[in-house]
Coordinates of C-alpha atoms in Angstrom, one line a residue:
M343 CA 0.1 -0.4 0.2
S344 CA 1.2 4.1 -0.9
R345 CA 0.9 6.0 1.5
F346 CA 2.6 9.9 2.4
N347 CA 2.8 10.4 -1.6
L348 CA 4.4 13.9 -1.3
I349 CA 2.7 15.8 -4.4
D350 CA 0.6 16.1 -1.5
E351 CA 1.3 15.7 1.4
K352 CA 3.0 18.0 3.8
W353 CA 6.8 18.4 4.1
I354 CA 8.3 21.4 2.2
P355 CA 9.6 23.9 5.0
V356 CA 7.5 27.1 3.5
R357 CA 8.1 31.0 4.5
F358 CA 5.3 33.1 2.9
L359 CA 5.4 36.9 1.9
D360 CA 3.8 37.9 4.6
G361 CA 5.8 36.3 7.4
T362 CA 4.3 33.0 8.1
R363 CA 5.1 29.3 8.6
D364 CA 3.6 26.5 6.8
E365 CA 4.7 22.6 4.6
L366 CA 3.4 22.5 1.8
G367 CA 3.7 19.3 -0.7
I368 CA 4.9 19.5 -3.6
R369 CA 1.7 20.7 -6.1
D370 CA 1.3 23.3 -3.7
T371 CA 4.7 24.7 -4.0
M372 CA 5.0 25.1 -7.7
L373 CA 1.2 26.6 -7.4
R374 CA 1.7 29.3 -5.1
S375 CA 4.8 29.7 -5.7
R376 CA 4.2 33.9 -6.4
E377 CA 3.1 34.0 -2.3
I378 CA 6.1 32.0 -1.0
A379 CA 9.2 34.4 -0.1
A380 CA 11.9 32.2 0.1
I381 CA 12.0 28.1 0.4
E382 CA 13.5 27.4 5.6
D383 CA 15.5 24.7 6.3
P384 CA 17.7 24.9 9.9
S385 CA 20.5 23.6 7.5
P386 CA 21.5 24.1 4.1
L387 CA 22.7 21.0 2.3
V388 CA 18.3 20.7 3.1
V389 CA 18.0 24.2 1.8
A390 CA 20.1 23.8 -2.0
A391 CA 18.5 20.1 -1.9
L392 CA 14.9 20.8 -1.9
H393 CA 15.4 23.5 -4.8
R394 CA 17.7 21.1 -6.3
F395 CA 15.2 19.2 -6.4
L396 CA 12.2 21.0 -7.4
L397 CA 14.1 22.5 -11.0
A398 CA 14.6 19.3 -11.8
V399 CA 10.0 19.0 -11.3
L400 CA 10.1 21.7 -14.2
Y401 CA 12.6 20.8 -16.1
R402 CA 10.3 18.0 -16.9
A403 CA 7.2 19.3 -16.3
L404 CA 7.6 21.7 -18.7
E405 CA 9.7 19.2 -21.5
G406 CA 12.2 23.1 -21.2
P407 CA 13.4 25.9 -21.8
T408 CA 15.5 25.0 -24.5
D409 CA 17.2 28.8 -24.9
I410 CA 17.2 32.8 -23.8
D411 CA 13.8 33.0 -25.4
Q412 CA 11.7 30.0 -24.1
A413 CA 12.5 31.2 -20.8
K414 CA 12.1 34.7 -21.1
V415 CA 8.6 34.0 -22.6
L416 CA 8.3 31.7 -19.3
F417 CA 9.3 34.6 -17.2
K418 CA 6.7 37.1 -18.3
A419 CA 3.7 34.4 -18.4
G420 CA 4.1 31.9 -15.6
L421 CA 4.6 28.5 -14.0
P422 CA 1.7 27.2 -16.4
G423 CA 0.0 25.5 -13.2
E424 CA -2.0 22.7 -15.4
K425 CA 1.2 21.4 -17.2
I426 CA 2.7 21.2 -13.5
T427 CA -0.5 19.7 -12.5
A428 CA -0.8 16.9 -15.7
Y429 CA 2.7 15.9 -14.7
L430 CA 2.7 15.2 -10.9
E431 CA -0.4 13.1 -11.6
K432 CA 1.1 10.8 -15.3
W433 CA 3.5 10.2 -12.0
R434 CA 1.9 10.8 -8.8
G435 CA 3.0 6.9 -8.3
R436 CA 6.6 7.0 -8.5
F437 CA 6.5 10.0 -5.6
C438 CA 4.9 7.8 -2.4
L439 CA 8.0 7.8 -0.2
F440 CA 6.4 3.1 0.8
D441 CA 5.0 1.9 -2.1
E442 CA 5.2 -1.4 -2.9
K443 CA 6.8 -1.3 -6.1
H444 CA 8.6 2.8 -6.8
P445 CA 9.3 3.5 -3.1
F446 CA 10.6 7.4 -4.3
Y447 CA 14.2 7.9 -4.2
Q448 CA 14.8 4.2 -3.0
V449 CA 16.0 0.9 -3.9
F450 CA 12.8 -1.6 -3.0
A451 CA 14.4 -4.4 -3.4
Y452 CA 17.4 -3.7 -1.3
E453 CA 17.3 -5.5 2.1
P454 CA 19.7 -5.3 4.7
Q455 CA 22.0 -7.8 5.5
E456 CA 21.5 -10.1 8.1
N457 CA 23.0 -10.8 11.4
N458 CA 22.4 -13.6 13.6
G459 CA 19.4 -14.0 11.7
K460 CA 18.3 -10.6 12.5
K461 CA 17.9 -7.8 9.8
E462 CA 20.7 -4.4 10.4
W463 CA 18.8 -2.1 9.4
K464 CA 20.0 1.6 10.6
S465 CA 18.8 4.4 12.4
W466 CA 17.4 7.6 10.5
P467 CA 20.2 9.4 11.5
A468 CA 22.1 7.9 8.8
I469 CA 20.6 10.2 6.3
A470 CA 20.4 13.4 8.3
A471 CA 24.6 15.2 7.8
E472 CA 24.2 16.7 10.8
H473 CA 23.2 14.3 13.1
N474 CA 25.4 11.5 11.4
A475 CA 27.7 10.4 14.4
S476 CA 29.6 8.4 11.8
N477 CA 31.3 11.5 9.9
A478 CA 30.2 15.0 11.7
K479 CA 29.3 14.7 15.2
V480 CA 27.7 17.7 15.9
L481 CA 28.4 19.9 19.4
F482 CA 25.3 20.0 21.7
D483 CA 23.6 17.6 19.0
H484 CA 21.8 14.8 21.7
V485 CA 20.6 12.3 19.0
E486 CA 21.6 9.0 19.7
I487 CA 22.3 6.8 17.4
A488 CA 21.8 4.0 18.6
T489 CA 18.5 5.2 20.2
A490 CA 17.7 7.5 17.7
G491 CA 13.5 7.1 17.7
P492 CA 11.3 7.7 15.3
I493 CA 11.2 10.6 13.2
P494 CA 8.2 12.8 11.3
S495 CA 8.3 11.1 7.4
R496 CA 8.6 15.1 6.6
M497 CA 11.1 14.8 8.5
A498 CA 12.2 11.4 6.4
A499 CA 12.2 12.8 3.2
R500 CA 14.1 16.1 3.0
W501 CA 17.5 14.0 4.3
L502 CA 16.5 11.2 2.1
I503 CA 17.0 14.2 -0.5
A504 CA 19.5 16.0 0.9
C505 CA 22.0 12.7 1.5
Q506 CA 21.4 11.6 -1.8
T507 CA 22.0 15.3 -3.2
F508 CA 25.4 15.0 -0.5
A509 CA 26.5 11.7 0.4
L510 CA 30.5 11.6 1.2
G511 CA 32.6 8.3 -0.5
G512 CA 34.8 7.0 2.2
G513 CA 34.0 3.5 3.3
N514 CA 32.2 -0.2 2.2
S515 CA 28.7 -0.7 2.9
D516 CA 26.3 -3.9 1.8
F517 CA 26.6 -3.9 -1.8
A518 CA 30.5 -1.7 -3.4
Y519 CA 32.4 1.2 -2.0
T520 CA 30.7 4.6 -1.5
K521 CA 31.7 7.0 -3.7
S522 CA 30.9 11.3 -2.9
A523 CA 27.3 12.7 -5.3
P524 CA 28.2 14.8 -8.5
S525 CA 27.2 17.5 -6.2
A526 CA 29.2 17.3 -2.8
T527 CA 32.0 19.0 -2.5
A528 CA 32.0 22.5 -3.9
A529 CA 29.7 25.5 -3.0
M530 CA 25.8 26.0 -4.3
V531 CA 25.1 28.7 -5.7
L532 CA 21.5 30.6 -6.5
P533 CA 20.8 34.0 -7.7
L534 CA 16.8 34.5 -5.1
G535 CA 14.3 36.6 -6.8
V536 CA 11.5 38.5 -5.1
H537 CA 10.3 35.2 -4.2
L538 CA 9.9 31.7 -5.2
H539 CA 8.6 32.0 -8.6
D540 CA 11.4 33.9 -9.9
T541 CA 14.1 31.9 -7.5
L542 CA 13.8 28.7 -9.6
L543 CA 13.1 30.0 -12.1
L544 CA 16.0 32.1 -12.7
S545 CA 17.8 28.8 -11.4
L546 CA 16.0 26.8 -14.5
V547 CA 19.2 27.3 -17.7
P548 CA 17.7 25.8 -21.1
E549 CA 18.8 21.9 -21.9
N550 CA 19.7 21.7 -25.6
R551 CA 16.5 20.0 -26.4
E552 CA 18.5 16.6 -28.2
V553 CA 20.1 16.5 -23.8
L554 CA 16.4 16.6 -22.4
K555 CA 14.7 13.8 -24.2
G556 CA 16.7 11.9 -22.1
D557 CA 16.9 13.6 -18.9
L558 CA 15.7 11.4 -16.8
P559 CA 15.0 13.0 -13.5
I560 CA 15.2 9.2 -10.2
W561 CA 11.1 8.9 -10.9
E562 CA 11.2 8.5 -14.1
R563 CA 14.1 5.0 -13.8
E564 CA 13.1 2.3 -14.1
P565 CA 14.7 0.9 -11.3
V566 CA 19.0 -0.2 -11.4
P567 CA 19.4 -4.2 -11.3
L568 CA 20.3 -5.4 -7.5
A569 CA 23.0 -6.6 -9.1
S570 CA 24.3 -4.3 -11.1
L571 CA 24.1 -2.3 -7.4
K572 CA 25.8 -4.9 -5.2
K573 CA 28.4 -5.6 -7.8
G574 CA 29.0 -2.0 -7.7
I575 CA 27.7 0.7 -11.1
A576 CA 28.8 3.4 -12.5
R577 CA 27.4 5.7 -15.4
S578 CA 27.7 9.3 -17.0
V579 CA 25.3 12.5 -16.4
M580 CA 22.1 12.4 -18.9
G581 CA 21.2 15.8 -18.1
V582 CA 20.8 18.9 -15.4
A583 CA 17.5 16.6 -13.9
D584 CA 19.0 14.1 -13.5
L585 CA 22.1 15.5 -12.2
Y586 CA 20.1 17.6 -9.4
T587 CA 18.4 13.0 -8.4
W588 CA 20.8 11.5 -8.5
L589 CA 20.6 8.3 -6.5
T590 CA 23.9 8.6 -4.6
R591 CA 23.1 6.1 -2.3
S592 CA 21.0 3.1 -2.1
I593 CA 18.1 3.7 0.6
K594 CA 15.5 1.9 1.9
F595 CA 13.1 2.7 3.9
H596 CA 11.5 0.4 7.1
L597 CA 6.8 0.8 7.4
A598 CA 6.5 0.5 10.8
G599 CA 2.6 1.4 11.4
N600 CA 1.3 3.9 9.3
G601 CA 3.9 5.8 7.3
E602 CA 3.7 8.7 9.4
T603 CA 7.1 8.2 11.0
L604 CA 11.0 6.3 10.6
S605 CA 12.8 4.9 12.3
E606 CA 15.3 2.8 10.7
L607 CA 16.0 2.2 7.4
A608 CA 18.9 0.1 5.1
F609 CA 21.2 2.2 3.9
A610 CA 23.9 1.5 1.0
S611 CA 26.8 3.1 -2.0
G612 CA 24.3 3.2 -5.3
V613 CA 25.5 4.8 -8.7
A614 CA 28.6 6.6 -8.6
C615 CA 29.1 9.1 -11.4
S616 CA 31.9 7.8 -14.4
S617 CA 31.5 11.6 -16.2
E618 CA 34.6 14.3 -15.3
N619 CA 34.1 17.1 -17.4
R620 CA 30.4 18.2 -16.0
V621 CA 29.4 21.2 -15.5
D622 CA 26.7 21.7 -13.2
P623 CA 24.4 25.1 -13.4
M624 CA 25.1 26.0 -10.2
F625 CA 29.0 25.3 -9.4
G626 CA 31.1 28.4 -10.1
Y627 CA 34.3 27.1 -12.0
E628 CA 38.3 28.5 -11.4
I629 CA 41.1 27.0 -13.6
D630 CA 43.8 24.4 -11.7
V631 CA 47.7 24.4 -13.1
K632 CA 47.8 21.1 -12.2
W633 CA 43.8 19.7 -12.4
G634 CA 43.0 21.9 -15.1
K635 CA 38.6 24.1 -14.1
R636 CA 37.1 22.1 -11.1
P637 CA 35.1 23.6 -9.0
I638 CA 35.3 25.9 -6.0
P639 CA 34.7 24.3 -3.0
F640 CA 34.0 26.5 0.7
R641 CA 37.8 27.0 2.4
D642 CA 38.8 27.8 5.3
R643 CA 37.8 31.5 4.8
G644 CA 34.6 33.5 4.3
M645 CA 33.5 32.8 0.7
W646 CA 33.2 36.6 0.3
R647 CA 36.8 36.5 0.1
D648 CA 35.7 35.3 -3.6
F649 CA 33.1 36.8 -4.6
D650 CA 34.5 37.1 -7.6
S651 CA 34.0 33.5 -9.4
L652 CA 30.3 33.6 -8.1
L653 CA 30.1 37.0 -11.1
P654 CA 29.8 36.3 -15.2
D655 CA 32.7 37.5 -17.3
E656 CA 34.4 36.3 -20.9
S657 CA 35.9 33.0 -18.9
H658 CA 32.3 31.8 -18.5
L659 CA 33.7 30.4 -15.3
A660 CA 30.7 31.9 -13.5
P661 CA 27.6 30.0 -12.5
E662 CA 25.0 29.2 -14.9
V663 CA 22.4 30.0 -12.5
I664 CA 23.7 33.9 -12.2
E665 CA 24.6 34.5 -16.1
H666 CA 20.6 32.7 -16.9
A667 CA 19.6 35.4 -14.1
T668 CA 21.5 38.3 -15.2
A669 CA 20.0 38.0 -19.3
L670 CA 16.6 36.7 -18.2
T671 CA 16.1 40.0 -16.0
R672 CA 18.4 43.1 -18.6
S673 CA 14.7 44.4 -19.5
N674 CA 13.3 43.8 -16.0
R675 CA 14.9 45.7 -13.9
D676 CA 12.5 45.5 -11.6
R677 CA 13.1 40.9 -11.0
F678 CA 17.0 41.2 -11.2
P679 CA 17.8 39.0 -8.1
R680 CA 19.1 41.4 -5.8
S681 CA 20.9 38.5 -3.8
V682 CA 22.5 35.0 -4.0
M683 CA 22.6 31.8 -1.7
V684 CA 25.9 30.2 -1.3
L685 CA 25.4 27.1 0.5
G686 CA 27.3 24.0 1.1
Q687 CA 29.8 21.8 2.8
A688 CA 33.1 21.2 3.2
N689 CA 34.7 18.3 3.3
S690 CA 38.4 16.2 4.8
K691 CA 38.5 13.6 2.8
A692 CA 34.5 11.0 4.1
K693 CA 34.4 13.8 6.9
I694 CA 32.1 17.1 6.8
E695 CA 34.0 19.8 8.3
Y696 CA 31.1 21.8 8.6
W697 CA 28.5 23.6 6.8
R698 CA 26.9 26.2 5.0
M699 CA 25.6 29.2 3.7
E700 CA 26.2 32.4 2.8
R701 CA 23.8 35.0 1.8
F702 CA 25.9 38.4 -1.1
A703 CA 24.1 40.9 -2.0
L704 CA 24.6 40.8 -6.3
P705 CA 25.9 44.2 -7.8
E706 CA 23.0 45.8 -9.8
A707 CA 25.5 46.1 -12.5
L708 CA 25.2 42.8 -13.8
A709 CA 22.1 43.8 -15.0
G710 CA 24.0 45.9 -17.9
D711 CA 25.5 44.9 -20.5
R712 CA 29.4 45.6 -19.2
F713 CA 31.7 43.1 -17.1
I714 CA 32.5 43.7 -13.2
R715 CA 34.1 40.6 -11.9
T716 CA 37.8 42.3 -12.5
E717 CA 37.3 45.4 -10.5
I718 CA 35.8 43.5 -7.7
R719 CA 39.0 40.9 -8.0
Q720 CA 40.1 44.2 -7.4
L721 CA 39.1 46.1 -4.6
L722 CA 39.2 42.0 -2.7
S723 CA 42.6 42.2 -3.8
A724 CA 42.9 45.1 -2.5
A725 CA 41.3 43.6 0.6
E726 CA 44.2 40.7 1.4
E727 CA 47.1 43.2 0.9
T728 CA 45.7 45.1 4.3
Q729 CA 44.8 41.8 5.7
K730 CA 48.4 40.7 5.6
S731 CA 49.1 44.1 6.8
L732 CA 47.5 43.6 10.1
W733 CA 48.3 40.2 9.9
L734 CA 52.0 41.2 9.8
A735 CA 52.1 44.7 12.8
C736 CA 49.6 42.2 14.9
R737 CA 52.2 39.3 14.7
S738 CA 55.6 42.1 15.4
F739 CA 52.9 43.6 18.6
A740 CA 52.0 40.2 19.4
R741 CA 55.7 39.0 19.2
N742 CA 57.1 42.1 21.9
L743 CA 54.2 41.8 24.0
L744 CA 55.1 38.1 24.4
S745 CA 58.4 38.6 25.1
R746 CA 58.4 41.3 27.3
G747 CA 62.7 41.8 25.8
E748 CA 63.9 38.3 27.1
R749 CA 63.1 36.2 25.3
E750 CA 61.8 35.2 21.5
P751 CA 58.1 33.3 21.7
V752 CA 57.8 30.7 19.6
K753 CA 55.5 30.4 17.2
K754 CA 53.5 28.5 17.9
D755 CA 52.1 31.4 20.9
I756 CA 52.2 34.0 18.7
S757 CA 49.8 32.4 16.5
G758 CA 47.3 31.8 19.8
F759 CA 47.3 35.4 20.7
V760 CA 46.2 36.8 17.0
E761 CA 43.7 34.0 15.8
P762 CA 41.5 34.2 18.1
R763 CA 41.4 38.5 16.2
D764 CA 40.2 37.2 13.5
I765 CA 41.7 40.3 11.8
C766 CA 40.2 39.3 8.0
S767 CA 36.4 39.2 8.9
S768 CA 36.1 42.7 10.5
H769 CA 37.0 44.1 6.8
P770 CA 34.4 46.6 6.1
L771 CA 34.2 45.7 1.9
R772 CA 32.5 42.1 4.4
G773 CA 29.9 44.1 5.7
T774 CA 28.9 45.4 1.6
L775 CA 28.7 42.6 -0.3
R776 CA 27.0 40.5 2.9
Q777 CA 23.0 40.7 3.0
G778 CA 21.3 38.7 5.7

C-alpha cells in the first residue's frame, strides 16, 4: 500500500511573503510559489537539495526551457499550473515515500544484511548529515544513533533528498565502496528572486533540446537492478534533471505502522558518477594549474573573499545560474535578483568539516551590458593586501608583547594570540558584500 505521497503531503518548509510559515506538498509549492518568499530549513544542505529537486520537476513538467527566448517567455508568463499538475498526476505513483514497487528515491528490492538471523536496519541519522556521528558529530547534538527513535516522514523526505545530493564517499557498505555525490563538495549558488516563483525560474537554465529528451530524473527511471548495485555501477550524467536527482545511495525506508514516521532504513552504495567534465549550473569554476577546470569549494575562509568567482565575464567560469539570471532580467530590472545564496559543505575525505549558508548582495551593475568581475577582483585584492598588513602588524605586536624583551616567543604562541582576533572577517568590504 502506498503511503505519504510527496505531491499532496506537507513536507517542504516555506516562509510566505507575509512572514508566516508552513509546510507544503510539491503541487502547492509550485502553484503558490508567488506567495512564498523562500524555502527555509535549519539545514543549508536541505535548502539546497530541495531547490534542485523542484528544478528537476520543472525541467520535466515544462519540457524546457531549451533556449533563452523560451526562458524569457516563461519568465514573463509565469509557471503554467495546469501543465505542472498534469505532469505530477502522470507520475503520482512514483512520489510515494512508502510504496510496494516504486518508493520515492529508494531501492525497493534492497533488504539489509542479516546478523544472527536478524536484519541490520540502520537508524534514520544515517541520512542526516547534521546528526550522523559517523562522519559529522556536532557539539550540542543530543541524538543518540542507537536510540534515535522515530522522526516524522516529512523530515525523512527532506533528509532523503539532502543525503542523495550531499553524501560523501569513503568506506564499504552492504554493496560496494561508497562514492561521493556528483554535487557533494562544491559551493552551490542560488540567485534569489522576490519570491520562490522567480527564484526557481532564475535558476532554470536552458538545456539543449536533444539532451532534454534523455534527461530523466530518478522517478522516471526504471529501478537499477540490485545485482548491478551490489557489483558496483557507474554511469555518466545525462542532463540537469538527472544530475539534480542522482541515486548516490541505495536506501530503503523500513515501513512500521501507518507511514507517518520513520525509525529505520537500509543504507548502501548507489550509482557512481563517471562524468569527469560535467558542468553543474549552480557551481562556479576556477582553473587549476594541475587539474584544469574545477568547481570552487568552500574554503577555510569566508566565501566573500572569492565573491568575484560568482560574477560572469568572458571566461564563463561563473555559475550558469548567475549568467542566466542576469540575461533573463536585463530588460526587467524590477525582477533582478538582489541577492545570491551560497550553500554547501566542506569535507576532509569522508568527514564533514562544516556546512554553511552565506548570502550576498548581487551588484545591480550585472543587469547592464558590462562585466564587473575584474573590478570586484581588484577590490578583493586590495582587501587581501590590507588584511596581510594588519596580520603582520598584529604578529609583530604579539611577538613584542609576549617576549617582554627577554625571550623569542614560539610561533605557536604568537599565532594563538593573533588568530582569535579574526582580523580578516572585520574588513568593511565583507559587510558591503554580505546581505542578511
